[in-house]
Structures are given as C-alpha cells and as structure tokens.
PDB file of C-alpha atoms in Angstrom:
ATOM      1  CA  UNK U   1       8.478  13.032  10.896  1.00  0.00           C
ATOM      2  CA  UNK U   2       8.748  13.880   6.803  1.00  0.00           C
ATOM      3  CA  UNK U   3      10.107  12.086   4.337  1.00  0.00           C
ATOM      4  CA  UNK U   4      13.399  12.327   5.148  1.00  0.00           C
ATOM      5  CA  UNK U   5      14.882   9.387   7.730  1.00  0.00           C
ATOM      6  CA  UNK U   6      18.027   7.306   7.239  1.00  0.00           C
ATOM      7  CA  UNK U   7      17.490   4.735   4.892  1.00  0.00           C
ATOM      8  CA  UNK U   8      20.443   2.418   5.277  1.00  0.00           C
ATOM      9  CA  UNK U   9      21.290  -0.353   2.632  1.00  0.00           C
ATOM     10  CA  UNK U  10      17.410  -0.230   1.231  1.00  0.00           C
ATOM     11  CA  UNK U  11      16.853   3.569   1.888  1.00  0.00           C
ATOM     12  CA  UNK U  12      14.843   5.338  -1.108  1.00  0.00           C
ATOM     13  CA  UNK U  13      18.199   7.168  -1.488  1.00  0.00           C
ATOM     14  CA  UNK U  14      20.239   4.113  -1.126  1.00  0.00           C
ATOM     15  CA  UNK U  15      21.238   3.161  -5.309  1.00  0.00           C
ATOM     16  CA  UNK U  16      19.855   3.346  -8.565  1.00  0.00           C
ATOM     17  CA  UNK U  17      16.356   1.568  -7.907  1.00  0.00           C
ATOM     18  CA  UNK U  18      15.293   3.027 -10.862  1.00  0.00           C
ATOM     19  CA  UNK U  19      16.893   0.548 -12.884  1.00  0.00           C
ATOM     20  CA  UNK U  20      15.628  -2.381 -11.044  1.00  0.00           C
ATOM     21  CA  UNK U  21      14.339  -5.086 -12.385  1.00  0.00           C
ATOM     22  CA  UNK U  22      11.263  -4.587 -10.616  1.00  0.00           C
ATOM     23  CA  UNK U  23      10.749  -1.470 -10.515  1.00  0.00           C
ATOM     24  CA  UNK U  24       6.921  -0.517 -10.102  1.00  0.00           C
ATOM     25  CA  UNK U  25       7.603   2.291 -13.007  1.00  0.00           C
ATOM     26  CA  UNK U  26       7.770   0.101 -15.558  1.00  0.00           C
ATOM     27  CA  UNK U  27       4.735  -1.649 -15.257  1.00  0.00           C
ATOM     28  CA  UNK U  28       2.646   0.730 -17.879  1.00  0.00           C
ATOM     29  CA  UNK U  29       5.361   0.437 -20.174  1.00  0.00           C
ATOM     30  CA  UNK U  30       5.647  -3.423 -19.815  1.00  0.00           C
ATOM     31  CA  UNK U  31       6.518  -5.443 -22.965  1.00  0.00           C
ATOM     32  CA  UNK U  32       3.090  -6.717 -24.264  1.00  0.00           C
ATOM     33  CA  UNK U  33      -0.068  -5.937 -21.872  1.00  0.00           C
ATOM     34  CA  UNK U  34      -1.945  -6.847 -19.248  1.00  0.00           C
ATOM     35  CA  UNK U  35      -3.749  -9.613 -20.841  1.00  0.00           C
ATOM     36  CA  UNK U  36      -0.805 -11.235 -21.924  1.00  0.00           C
ATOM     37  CA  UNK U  37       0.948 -10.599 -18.467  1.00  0.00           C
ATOM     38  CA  UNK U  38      -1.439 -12.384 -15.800  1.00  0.00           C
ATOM     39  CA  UNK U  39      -0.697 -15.721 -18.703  1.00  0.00           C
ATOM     40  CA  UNK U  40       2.933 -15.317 -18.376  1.00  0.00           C
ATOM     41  CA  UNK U  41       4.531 -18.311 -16.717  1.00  0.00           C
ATOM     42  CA  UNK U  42       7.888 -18.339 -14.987  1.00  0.00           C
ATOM     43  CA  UNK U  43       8.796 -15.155 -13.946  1.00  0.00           C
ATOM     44  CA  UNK U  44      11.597 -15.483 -11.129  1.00  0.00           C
ATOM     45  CA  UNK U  45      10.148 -13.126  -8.970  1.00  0.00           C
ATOM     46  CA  UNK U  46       6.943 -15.155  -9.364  1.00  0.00           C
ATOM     47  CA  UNK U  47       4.529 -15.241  -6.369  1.00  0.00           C
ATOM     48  CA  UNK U  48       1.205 -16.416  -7.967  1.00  0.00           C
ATOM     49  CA  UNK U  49       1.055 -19.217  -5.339  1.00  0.00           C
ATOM     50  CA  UNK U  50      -1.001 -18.484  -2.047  1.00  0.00           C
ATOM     51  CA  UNK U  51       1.694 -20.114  -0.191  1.00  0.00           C
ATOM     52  CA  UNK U  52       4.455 -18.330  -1.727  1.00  0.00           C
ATOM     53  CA  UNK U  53       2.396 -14.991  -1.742  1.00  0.00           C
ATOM     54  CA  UNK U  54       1.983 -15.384   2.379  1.00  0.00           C
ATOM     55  CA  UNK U  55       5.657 -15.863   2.601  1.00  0.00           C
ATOM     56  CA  UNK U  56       6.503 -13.286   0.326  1.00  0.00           C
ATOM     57  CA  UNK U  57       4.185 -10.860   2.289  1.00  0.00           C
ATOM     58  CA  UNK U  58       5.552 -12.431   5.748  1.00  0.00           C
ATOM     59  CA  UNK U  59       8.926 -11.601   4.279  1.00  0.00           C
ATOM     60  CA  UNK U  60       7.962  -7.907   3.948  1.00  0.00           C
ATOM     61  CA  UNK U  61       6.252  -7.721   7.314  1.00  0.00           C
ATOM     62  CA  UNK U  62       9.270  -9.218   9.070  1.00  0.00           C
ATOM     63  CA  UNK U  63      11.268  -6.398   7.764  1.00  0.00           C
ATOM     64  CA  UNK U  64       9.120  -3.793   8.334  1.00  0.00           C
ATOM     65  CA  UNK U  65       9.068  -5.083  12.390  1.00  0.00           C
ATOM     66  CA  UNK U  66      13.062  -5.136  12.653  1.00  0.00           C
ATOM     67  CA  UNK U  67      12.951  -1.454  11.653  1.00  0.00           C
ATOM     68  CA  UNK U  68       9.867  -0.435  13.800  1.00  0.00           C
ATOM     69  CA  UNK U  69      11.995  -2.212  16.364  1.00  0.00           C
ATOM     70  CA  UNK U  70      15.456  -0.943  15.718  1.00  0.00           C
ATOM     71  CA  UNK U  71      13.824   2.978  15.389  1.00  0.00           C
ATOM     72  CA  UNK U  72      12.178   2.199  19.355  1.00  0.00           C
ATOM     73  CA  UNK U  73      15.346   1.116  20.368  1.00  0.00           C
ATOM     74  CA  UNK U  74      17.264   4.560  19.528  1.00  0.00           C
ATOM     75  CA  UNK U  75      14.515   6.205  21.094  1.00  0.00           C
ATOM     76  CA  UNK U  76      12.950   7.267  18.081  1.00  0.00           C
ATOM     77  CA  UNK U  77       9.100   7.518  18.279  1.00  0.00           C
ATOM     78  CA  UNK U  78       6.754   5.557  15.891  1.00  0.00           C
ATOM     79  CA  UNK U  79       3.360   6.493  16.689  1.00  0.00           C
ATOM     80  CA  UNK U  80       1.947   6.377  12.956  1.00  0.00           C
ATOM     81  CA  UNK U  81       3.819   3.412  10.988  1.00  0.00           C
ATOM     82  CA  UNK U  82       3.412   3.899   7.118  1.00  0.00           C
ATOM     83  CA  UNK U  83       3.257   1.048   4.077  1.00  0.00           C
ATOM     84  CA  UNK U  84       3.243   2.071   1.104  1.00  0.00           C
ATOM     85  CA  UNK U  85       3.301   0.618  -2.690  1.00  0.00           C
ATOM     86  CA  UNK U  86       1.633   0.016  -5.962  1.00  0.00           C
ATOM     87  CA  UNK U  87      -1.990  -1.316  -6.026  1.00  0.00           C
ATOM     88  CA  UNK U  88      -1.700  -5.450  -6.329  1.00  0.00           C
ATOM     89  CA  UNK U  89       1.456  -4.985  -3.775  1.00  0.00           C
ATOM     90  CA  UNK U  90      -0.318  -6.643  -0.686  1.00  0.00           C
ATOM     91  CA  UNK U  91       0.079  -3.649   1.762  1.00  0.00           C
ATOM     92  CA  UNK U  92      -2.824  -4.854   4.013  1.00  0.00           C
ATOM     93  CA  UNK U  93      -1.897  -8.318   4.377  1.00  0.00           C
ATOM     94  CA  UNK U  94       1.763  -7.055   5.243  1.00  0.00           C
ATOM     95  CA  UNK U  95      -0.070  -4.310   7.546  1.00  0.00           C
ATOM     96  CA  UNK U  96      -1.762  -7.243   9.438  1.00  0.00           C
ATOM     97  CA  UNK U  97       0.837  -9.019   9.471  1.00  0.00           C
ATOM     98  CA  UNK U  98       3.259  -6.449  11.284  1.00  0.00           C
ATOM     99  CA  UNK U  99       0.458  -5.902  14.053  1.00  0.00           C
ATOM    100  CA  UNK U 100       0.872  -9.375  14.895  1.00  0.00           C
ATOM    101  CA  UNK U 101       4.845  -9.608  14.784  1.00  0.00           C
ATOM    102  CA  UNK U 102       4.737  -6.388  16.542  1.00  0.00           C
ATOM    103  CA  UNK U 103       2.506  -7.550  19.291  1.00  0.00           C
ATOM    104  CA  UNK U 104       4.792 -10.609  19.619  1.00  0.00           C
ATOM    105  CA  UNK U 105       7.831  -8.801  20.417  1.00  0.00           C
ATOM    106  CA  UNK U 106       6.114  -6.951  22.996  1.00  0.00           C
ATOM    107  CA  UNK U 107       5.170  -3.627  20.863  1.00  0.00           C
ATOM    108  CA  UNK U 108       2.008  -2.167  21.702  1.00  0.00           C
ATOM    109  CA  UNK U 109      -0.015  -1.938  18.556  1.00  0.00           C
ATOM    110  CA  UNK U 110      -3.143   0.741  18.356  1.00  0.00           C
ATOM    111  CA  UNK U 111      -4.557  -0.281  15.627  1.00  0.00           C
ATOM    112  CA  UNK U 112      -4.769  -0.270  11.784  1.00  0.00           C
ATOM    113  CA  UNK U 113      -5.940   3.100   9.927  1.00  0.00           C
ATOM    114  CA  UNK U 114      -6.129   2.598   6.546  1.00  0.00           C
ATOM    115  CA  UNK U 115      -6.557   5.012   3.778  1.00  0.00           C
ATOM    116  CA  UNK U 116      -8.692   2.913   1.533  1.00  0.00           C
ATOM    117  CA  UNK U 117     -11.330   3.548   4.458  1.00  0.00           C
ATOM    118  CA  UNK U 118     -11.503   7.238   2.524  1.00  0.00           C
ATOM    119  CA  UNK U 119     -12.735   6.114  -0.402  1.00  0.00           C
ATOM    120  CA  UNK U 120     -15.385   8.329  -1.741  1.00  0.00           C
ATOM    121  CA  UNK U 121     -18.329   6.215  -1.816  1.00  0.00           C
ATOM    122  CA  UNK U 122     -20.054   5.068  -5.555  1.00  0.00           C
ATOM    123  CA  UNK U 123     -22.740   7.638  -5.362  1.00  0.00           C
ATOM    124  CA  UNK U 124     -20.509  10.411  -4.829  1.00  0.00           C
ATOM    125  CA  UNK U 125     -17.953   8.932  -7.874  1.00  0.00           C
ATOM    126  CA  UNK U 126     -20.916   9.031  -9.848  1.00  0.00           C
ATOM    127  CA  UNK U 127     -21.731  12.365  -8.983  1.00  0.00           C
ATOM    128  CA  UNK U 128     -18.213  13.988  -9.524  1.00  0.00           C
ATOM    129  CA  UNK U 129     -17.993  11.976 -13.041  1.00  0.00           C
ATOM    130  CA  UNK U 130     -14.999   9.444 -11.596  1.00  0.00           C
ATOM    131  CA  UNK U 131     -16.183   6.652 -11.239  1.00  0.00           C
ATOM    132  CA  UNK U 132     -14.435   5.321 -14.378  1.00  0.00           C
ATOM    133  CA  UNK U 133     -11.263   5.977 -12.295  1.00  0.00           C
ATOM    134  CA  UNK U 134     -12.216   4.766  -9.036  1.00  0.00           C
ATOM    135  CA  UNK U 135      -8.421   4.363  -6.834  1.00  0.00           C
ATOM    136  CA  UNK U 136      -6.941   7.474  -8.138  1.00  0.00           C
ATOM    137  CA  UNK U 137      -5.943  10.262  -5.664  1.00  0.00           C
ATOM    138  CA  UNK U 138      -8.995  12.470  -6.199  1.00  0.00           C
ATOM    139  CA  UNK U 139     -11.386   9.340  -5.416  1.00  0.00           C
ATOM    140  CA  UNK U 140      -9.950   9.758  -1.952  1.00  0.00           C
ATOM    141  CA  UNK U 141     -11.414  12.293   0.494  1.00  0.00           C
ATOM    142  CA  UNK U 142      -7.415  13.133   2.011  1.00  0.00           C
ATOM    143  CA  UNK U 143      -8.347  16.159   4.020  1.00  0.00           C
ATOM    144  CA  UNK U 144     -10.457  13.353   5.872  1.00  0.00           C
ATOM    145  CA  UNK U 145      -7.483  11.061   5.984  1.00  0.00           C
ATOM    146  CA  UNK U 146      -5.310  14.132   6.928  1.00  0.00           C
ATOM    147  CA  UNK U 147      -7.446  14.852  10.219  1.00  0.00           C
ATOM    148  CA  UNK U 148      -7.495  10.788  11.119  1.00  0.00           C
ATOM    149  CA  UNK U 149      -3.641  10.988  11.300  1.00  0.00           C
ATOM    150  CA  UNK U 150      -3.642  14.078  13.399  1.00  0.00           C
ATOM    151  CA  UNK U 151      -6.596  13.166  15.535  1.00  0.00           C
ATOM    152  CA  UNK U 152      -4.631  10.011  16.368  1.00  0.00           C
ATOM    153  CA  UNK U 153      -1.215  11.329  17.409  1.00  0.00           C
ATOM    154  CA  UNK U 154      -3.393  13.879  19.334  1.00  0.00           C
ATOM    155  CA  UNK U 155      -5.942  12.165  20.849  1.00  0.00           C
ATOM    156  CA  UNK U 156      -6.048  10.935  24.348  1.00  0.00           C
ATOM    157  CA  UNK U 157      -8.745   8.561  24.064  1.00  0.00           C
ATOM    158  CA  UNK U 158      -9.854   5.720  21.665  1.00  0.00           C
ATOM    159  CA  UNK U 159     -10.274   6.753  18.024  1.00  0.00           C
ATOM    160  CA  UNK U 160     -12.696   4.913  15.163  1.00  0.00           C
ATOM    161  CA  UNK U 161     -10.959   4.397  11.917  1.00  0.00           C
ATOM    162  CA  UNK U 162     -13.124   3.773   8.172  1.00  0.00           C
ATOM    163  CA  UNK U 163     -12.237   0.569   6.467  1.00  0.00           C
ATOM    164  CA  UNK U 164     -12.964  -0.207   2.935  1.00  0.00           C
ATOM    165  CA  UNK U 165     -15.314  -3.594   2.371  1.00  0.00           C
ATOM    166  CA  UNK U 166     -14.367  -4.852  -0.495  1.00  0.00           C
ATOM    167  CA  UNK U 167     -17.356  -6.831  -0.496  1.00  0.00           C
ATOM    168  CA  UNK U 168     -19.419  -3.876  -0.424  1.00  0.00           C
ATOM    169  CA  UNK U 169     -17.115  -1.824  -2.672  1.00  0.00           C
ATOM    170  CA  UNK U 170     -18.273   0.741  -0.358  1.00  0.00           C
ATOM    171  CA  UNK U 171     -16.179   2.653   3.055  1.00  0.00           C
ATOM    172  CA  UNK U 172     -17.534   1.492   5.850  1.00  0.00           C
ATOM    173  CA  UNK U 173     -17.267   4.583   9.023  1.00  0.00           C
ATOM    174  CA  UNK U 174     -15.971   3.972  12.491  1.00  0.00           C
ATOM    175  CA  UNK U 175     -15.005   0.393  11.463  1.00  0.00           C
ATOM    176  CA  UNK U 176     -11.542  -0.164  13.421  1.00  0.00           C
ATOM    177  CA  UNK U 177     -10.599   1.440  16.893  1.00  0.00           C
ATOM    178  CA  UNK U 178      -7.228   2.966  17.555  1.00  0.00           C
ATOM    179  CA  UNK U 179      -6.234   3.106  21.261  1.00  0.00           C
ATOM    180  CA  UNK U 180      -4.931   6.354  22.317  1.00  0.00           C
ATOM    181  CA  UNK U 181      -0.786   4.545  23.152  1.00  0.00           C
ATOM    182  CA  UNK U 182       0.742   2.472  20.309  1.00  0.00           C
ATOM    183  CA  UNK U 183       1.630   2.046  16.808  1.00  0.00           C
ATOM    184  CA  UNK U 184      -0.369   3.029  14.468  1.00  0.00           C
ATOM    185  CA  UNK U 185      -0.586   1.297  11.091  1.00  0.00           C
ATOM    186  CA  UNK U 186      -1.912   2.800   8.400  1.00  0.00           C
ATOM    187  CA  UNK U 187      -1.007   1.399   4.839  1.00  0.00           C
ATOM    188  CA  UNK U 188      -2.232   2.670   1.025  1.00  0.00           C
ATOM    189  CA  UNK U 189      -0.856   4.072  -2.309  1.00  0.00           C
ATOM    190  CA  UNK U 190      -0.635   7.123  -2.027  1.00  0.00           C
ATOM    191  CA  UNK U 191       1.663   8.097   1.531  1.00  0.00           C
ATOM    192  CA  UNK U 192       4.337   9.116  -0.566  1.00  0.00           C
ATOM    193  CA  UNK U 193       2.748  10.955  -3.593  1.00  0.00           C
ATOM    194  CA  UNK U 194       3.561  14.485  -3.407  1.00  0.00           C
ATOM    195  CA  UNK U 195       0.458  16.636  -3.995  1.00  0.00           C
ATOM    196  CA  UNK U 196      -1.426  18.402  -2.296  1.00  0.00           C
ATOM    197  CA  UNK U 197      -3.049  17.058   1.022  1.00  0.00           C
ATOM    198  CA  UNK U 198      -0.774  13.881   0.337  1.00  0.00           C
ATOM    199  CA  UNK U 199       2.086  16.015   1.252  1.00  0.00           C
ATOM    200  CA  UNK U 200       0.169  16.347   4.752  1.00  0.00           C
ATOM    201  CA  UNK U 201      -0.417  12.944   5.578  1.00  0.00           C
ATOM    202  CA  UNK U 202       2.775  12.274   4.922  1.00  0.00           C
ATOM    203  CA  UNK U 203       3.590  14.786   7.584  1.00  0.00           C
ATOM    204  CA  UNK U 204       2.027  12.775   9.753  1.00  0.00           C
ATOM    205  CA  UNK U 205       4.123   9.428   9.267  1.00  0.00           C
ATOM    206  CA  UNK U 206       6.912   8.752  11.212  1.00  0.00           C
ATOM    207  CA  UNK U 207       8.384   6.155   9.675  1.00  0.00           C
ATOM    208  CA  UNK U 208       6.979   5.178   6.100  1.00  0.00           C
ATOM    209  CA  UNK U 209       7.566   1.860   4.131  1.00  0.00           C
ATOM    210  CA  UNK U 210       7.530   1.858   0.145  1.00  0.00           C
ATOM    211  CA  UNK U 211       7.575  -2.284  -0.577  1.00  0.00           C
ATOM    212  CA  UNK U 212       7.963  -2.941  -4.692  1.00  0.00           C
ATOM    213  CA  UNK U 213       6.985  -6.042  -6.638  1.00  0.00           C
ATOM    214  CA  UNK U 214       8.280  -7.604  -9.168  1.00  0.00           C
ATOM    215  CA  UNK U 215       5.739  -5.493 -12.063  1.00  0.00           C
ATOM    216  CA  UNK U 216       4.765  -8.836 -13.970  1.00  0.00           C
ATOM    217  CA  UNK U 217       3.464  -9.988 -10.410  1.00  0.00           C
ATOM    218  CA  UNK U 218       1.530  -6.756  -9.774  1.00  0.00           C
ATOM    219  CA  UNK U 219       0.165  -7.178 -13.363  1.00  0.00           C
ATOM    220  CA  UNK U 220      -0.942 -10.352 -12.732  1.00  0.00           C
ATOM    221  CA  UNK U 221      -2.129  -9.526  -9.253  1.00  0.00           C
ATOM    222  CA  UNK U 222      -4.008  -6.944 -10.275  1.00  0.00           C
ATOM    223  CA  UNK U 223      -6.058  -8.467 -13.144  1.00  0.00           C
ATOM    224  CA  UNK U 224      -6.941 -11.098 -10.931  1.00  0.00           C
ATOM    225  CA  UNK U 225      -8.455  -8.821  -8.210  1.00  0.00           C
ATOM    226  CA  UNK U 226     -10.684  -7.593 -11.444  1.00  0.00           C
ATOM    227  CA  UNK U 227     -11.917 -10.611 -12.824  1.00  0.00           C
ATOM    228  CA  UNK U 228     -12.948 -11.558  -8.556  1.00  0.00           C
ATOM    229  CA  UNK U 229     -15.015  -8.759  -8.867  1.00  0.00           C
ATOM    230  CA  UNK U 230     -16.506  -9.676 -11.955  1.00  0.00           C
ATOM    231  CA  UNK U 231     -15.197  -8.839 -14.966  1.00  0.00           C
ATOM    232  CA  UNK U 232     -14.316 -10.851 -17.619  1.00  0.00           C
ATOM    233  CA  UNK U 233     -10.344 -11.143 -18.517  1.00  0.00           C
ATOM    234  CA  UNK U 234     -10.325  -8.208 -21.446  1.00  0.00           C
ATOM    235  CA  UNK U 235     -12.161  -6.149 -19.184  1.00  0.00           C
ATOM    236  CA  UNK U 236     -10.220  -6.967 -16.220  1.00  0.00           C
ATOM    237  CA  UNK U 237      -6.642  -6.493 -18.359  1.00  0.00           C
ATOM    238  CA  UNK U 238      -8.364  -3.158 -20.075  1.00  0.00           C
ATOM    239  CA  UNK U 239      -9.226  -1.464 -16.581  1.00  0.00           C
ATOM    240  CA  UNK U 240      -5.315  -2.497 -15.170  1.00  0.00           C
ATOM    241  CA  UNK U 241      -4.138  -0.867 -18.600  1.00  0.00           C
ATOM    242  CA  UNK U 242      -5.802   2.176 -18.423  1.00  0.00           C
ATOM    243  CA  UNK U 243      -6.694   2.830 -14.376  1.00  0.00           C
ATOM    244  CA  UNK U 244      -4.104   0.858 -12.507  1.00  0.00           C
ATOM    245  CA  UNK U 245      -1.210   1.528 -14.490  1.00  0.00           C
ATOM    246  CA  UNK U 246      -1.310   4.954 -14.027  1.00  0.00           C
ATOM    247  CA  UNK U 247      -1.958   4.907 -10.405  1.00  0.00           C
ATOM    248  CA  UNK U 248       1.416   2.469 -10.350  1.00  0.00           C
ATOM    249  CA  UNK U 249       3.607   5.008 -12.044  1.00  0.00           C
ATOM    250  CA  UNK U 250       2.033   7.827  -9.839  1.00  0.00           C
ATOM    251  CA  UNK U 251       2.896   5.856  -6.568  1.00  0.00           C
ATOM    252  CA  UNK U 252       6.542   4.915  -8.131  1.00  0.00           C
ATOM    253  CA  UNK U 253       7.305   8.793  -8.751  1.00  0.00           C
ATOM    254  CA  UNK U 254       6.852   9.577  -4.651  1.00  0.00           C
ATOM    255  CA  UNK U 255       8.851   6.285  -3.849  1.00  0.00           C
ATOM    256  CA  UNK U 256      11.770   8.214  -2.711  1.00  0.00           C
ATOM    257  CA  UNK U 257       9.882   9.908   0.097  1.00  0.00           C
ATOM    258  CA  UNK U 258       9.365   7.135   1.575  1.00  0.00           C
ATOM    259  CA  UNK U 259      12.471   6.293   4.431  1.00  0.00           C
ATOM    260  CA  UNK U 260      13.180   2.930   3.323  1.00  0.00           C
ATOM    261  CA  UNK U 261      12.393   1.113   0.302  1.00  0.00           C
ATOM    262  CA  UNK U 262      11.760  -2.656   0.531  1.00  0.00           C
ATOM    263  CA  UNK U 263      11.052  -6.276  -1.130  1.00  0.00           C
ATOM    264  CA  UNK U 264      10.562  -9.577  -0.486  1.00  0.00           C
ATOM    265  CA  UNK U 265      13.383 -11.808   0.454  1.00  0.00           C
ATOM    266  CA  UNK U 266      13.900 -14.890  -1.748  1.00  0.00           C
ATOM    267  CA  UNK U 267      13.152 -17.636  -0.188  1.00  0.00           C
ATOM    268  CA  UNK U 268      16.554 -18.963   0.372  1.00  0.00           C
ATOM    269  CA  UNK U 269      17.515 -15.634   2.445  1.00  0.00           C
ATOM    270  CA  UNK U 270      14.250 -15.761   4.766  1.00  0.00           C
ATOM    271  CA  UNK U 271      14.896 -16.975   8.418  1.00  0.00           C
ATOM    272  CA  UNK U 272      13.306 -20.158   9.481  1.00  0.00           C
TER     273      UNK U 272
END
C-alpha cells in the first residue's frame, strides 16, 4: 500500500506532467474564465459530446482494468482500487465502468465505496459556516471515510457503504454493500491530497488512479453540472471560479501520490 508503486510509462513520476497541456493545475489560472470557457468551441481534447464523453470515460476505465489485471497477475493484492482526479473528471462513471470490465474478465468485484458518500450533510455545512464551499476537504467527514477503508480490508462479512444522491444533494447511509472478497472501488478528489486524515485513506489504497482532463473540458464540465442544479450561467461560472478551481489545484498538488497517472486515449489509439 502508500503512494509509492511502479508507475511505468504513465507513472506520477514518469516525465514532466507538469507541463502538460492538460494539466488539471492550470485550470484556475486559465486564459479568460469560466464563463467564457464552457462557450469555447474546438478544443482538441474536446469531449462535450455524450458519445464521445462515454468513450472517453470507457477509455479510462479500460486502462484502469489492464493494470488491476496486470498487478493480480504478479501476485500483487488489490483489495481497495483507487480513482482519483479533479471535480468534472468523471471518476464515477469510470468507477462503474471498471466494475463491469472487471467482472467481465473474471475479477471479483465487492463493490463501490465512494467518498462523496461522506459528505457532511447541508444542515451540518450550515452549522460549521461552509456551506459556501461545499466539496472542499473539510466538507468531508474523512475519519469516517478512513474507518470504511479499514473496516473493508478487515471485515469478514458484508459491509454498507454511503453514497451521495445528487438528487438529494444529501449522503445517503448504508446505500451500497461491499462483500467481504473482491475489489473494492472507491473513487473521489481527494485520495491523493496530503493532509491530514487524507494521508490515511490513502494508506488504505492499494493501487490508486489519478485520471487528468483536458482543463477547458473540466471547465466546461463543471459549469454545466451547476447550471443542472440550478443556477444560472454567471452563477454557475462564479461558483467554478471561486469553489471548484481551488479544489482542482488542491487535487493536482497530491497527483504524484497517486501510482499511475492517466488520460483518455484519442480515439484513433482506442481498441475496437
């Protein structure tokens, strides 16, 4: 476990992905702003489609199963799988995704655990003056999160995992059960940020997945997901300037804990 596996060709050590071209850390300092961003038209890495979007997210999962697969095949463990990425990146698509490829190459899968089930709920945001920041780190409850990931590499029997509704905007308890034998897959933005009971949970992962996005896609993405919840586009492109952003350059500063960093494929390199 810890942050420190092989990487390979894509490992968080593997080259200079600070100067990509999509680096996550560049999104708050993005030429122009949000508002101007989820407009822009043409961007290569450009997955505002549905159709592409699935693909590019298939792309990801795909990955992710080779090296779940390759790491069982050395006789490595991987009870607790780990995605991890900027907010607008897709991680619980890919997540379900990767149960199903995994369960079609013959991998037992648990169940999903993910850390947006720790969201502290509205009334307690409210309480603790946050809720003008709802999605940073301390709007999580982590030691909670902490003692899911050790009650399910310890447990021998079945385990109920919170999910977040985003219907609801609320955590819903004891919403996903994770058998006691399998992977489990637990995705969210934070796995890699080094802080305090982060640093724990990421104890806990065996192998963990950082997947970037192009950052005028996330932009875009992530403006979007605001105005489906209601607000209007200047309110939507305000909150991703002044909540989201941050939380993206927070989860790009712990990218290199993760053990392999990750994109999509372009279409022309995906297999058939």
């Amino acid at each position: 476990m810890g942050a420190g596996g092989a990487a390979g060709a894509m490992g968080a050590g593997g080259g200079p992905r600070g100067a990509h071209e999509g680096d996550p850390g560049r999104v708050a300092a993005h030429e122009g702003d949000p508002s101007r961003v989820a407009a822009h038209e043409g961007d290569p890495g450009d997955v505002a489609d549905p159709t592409a979007r699935l693909g590019a997210s298939e792309s990801v999962a795909r990955q992710v199963v080779d090296l779940v697969t390759d790491r069982l095949a050395q006789g490595r463990e991987v009870r607790v799988l780990g995605i991890t990425g900027p907010p607008g990146t897709g991680k619980s698509t890919v997540a379900g995704m990767v149960a199903d490829l995994l369960e079609a190459r013959g991998v037992a899968v648990a169940g999903l655990a993910p850390m947006d089930g720790f969201h502290l709920s509205n009334t307690v945001l409210e309480d603790l003056g946050r809720s003008d920041r709802k999605g940073a780190p301390d709007t999580f409850d982590v030691w909670g999160y902490v003692a899911l990931l050790g009650r399910v590499r310890s447990a021998g029997r079945t385990v109920f995992a919170p999910d977040y509704r985003r219907d609801l905007h609320e955590p819903v308890a004891a919403s996903s059960a994770v058998a006691p034998h399998g992977v489990v897959i637990t995705e969210g933005n934070y796995l890699g940020l080094d802080a305090e009971g982060w640093r724990e949970a990421r104890d806990l992962v065996d192998l963990l997945v950082h997947v970037e996005t192009p950052a005028t896609e996330l932009l875009r993405r992530l403006v979007a997901r605001q105005e489906a919840f209601g607000r209007d586009h200047v309110d939507a492109a305000h909150w991703v300037r002044t909540v989201d952003s941050a939380n993206i350059d927070l989860v790009a500063a712990g990218r290199d804990r993760a053990d392999v960093v990750i994109r999509p494929r372009p279409p022309e390199a995906r297999p058939d």
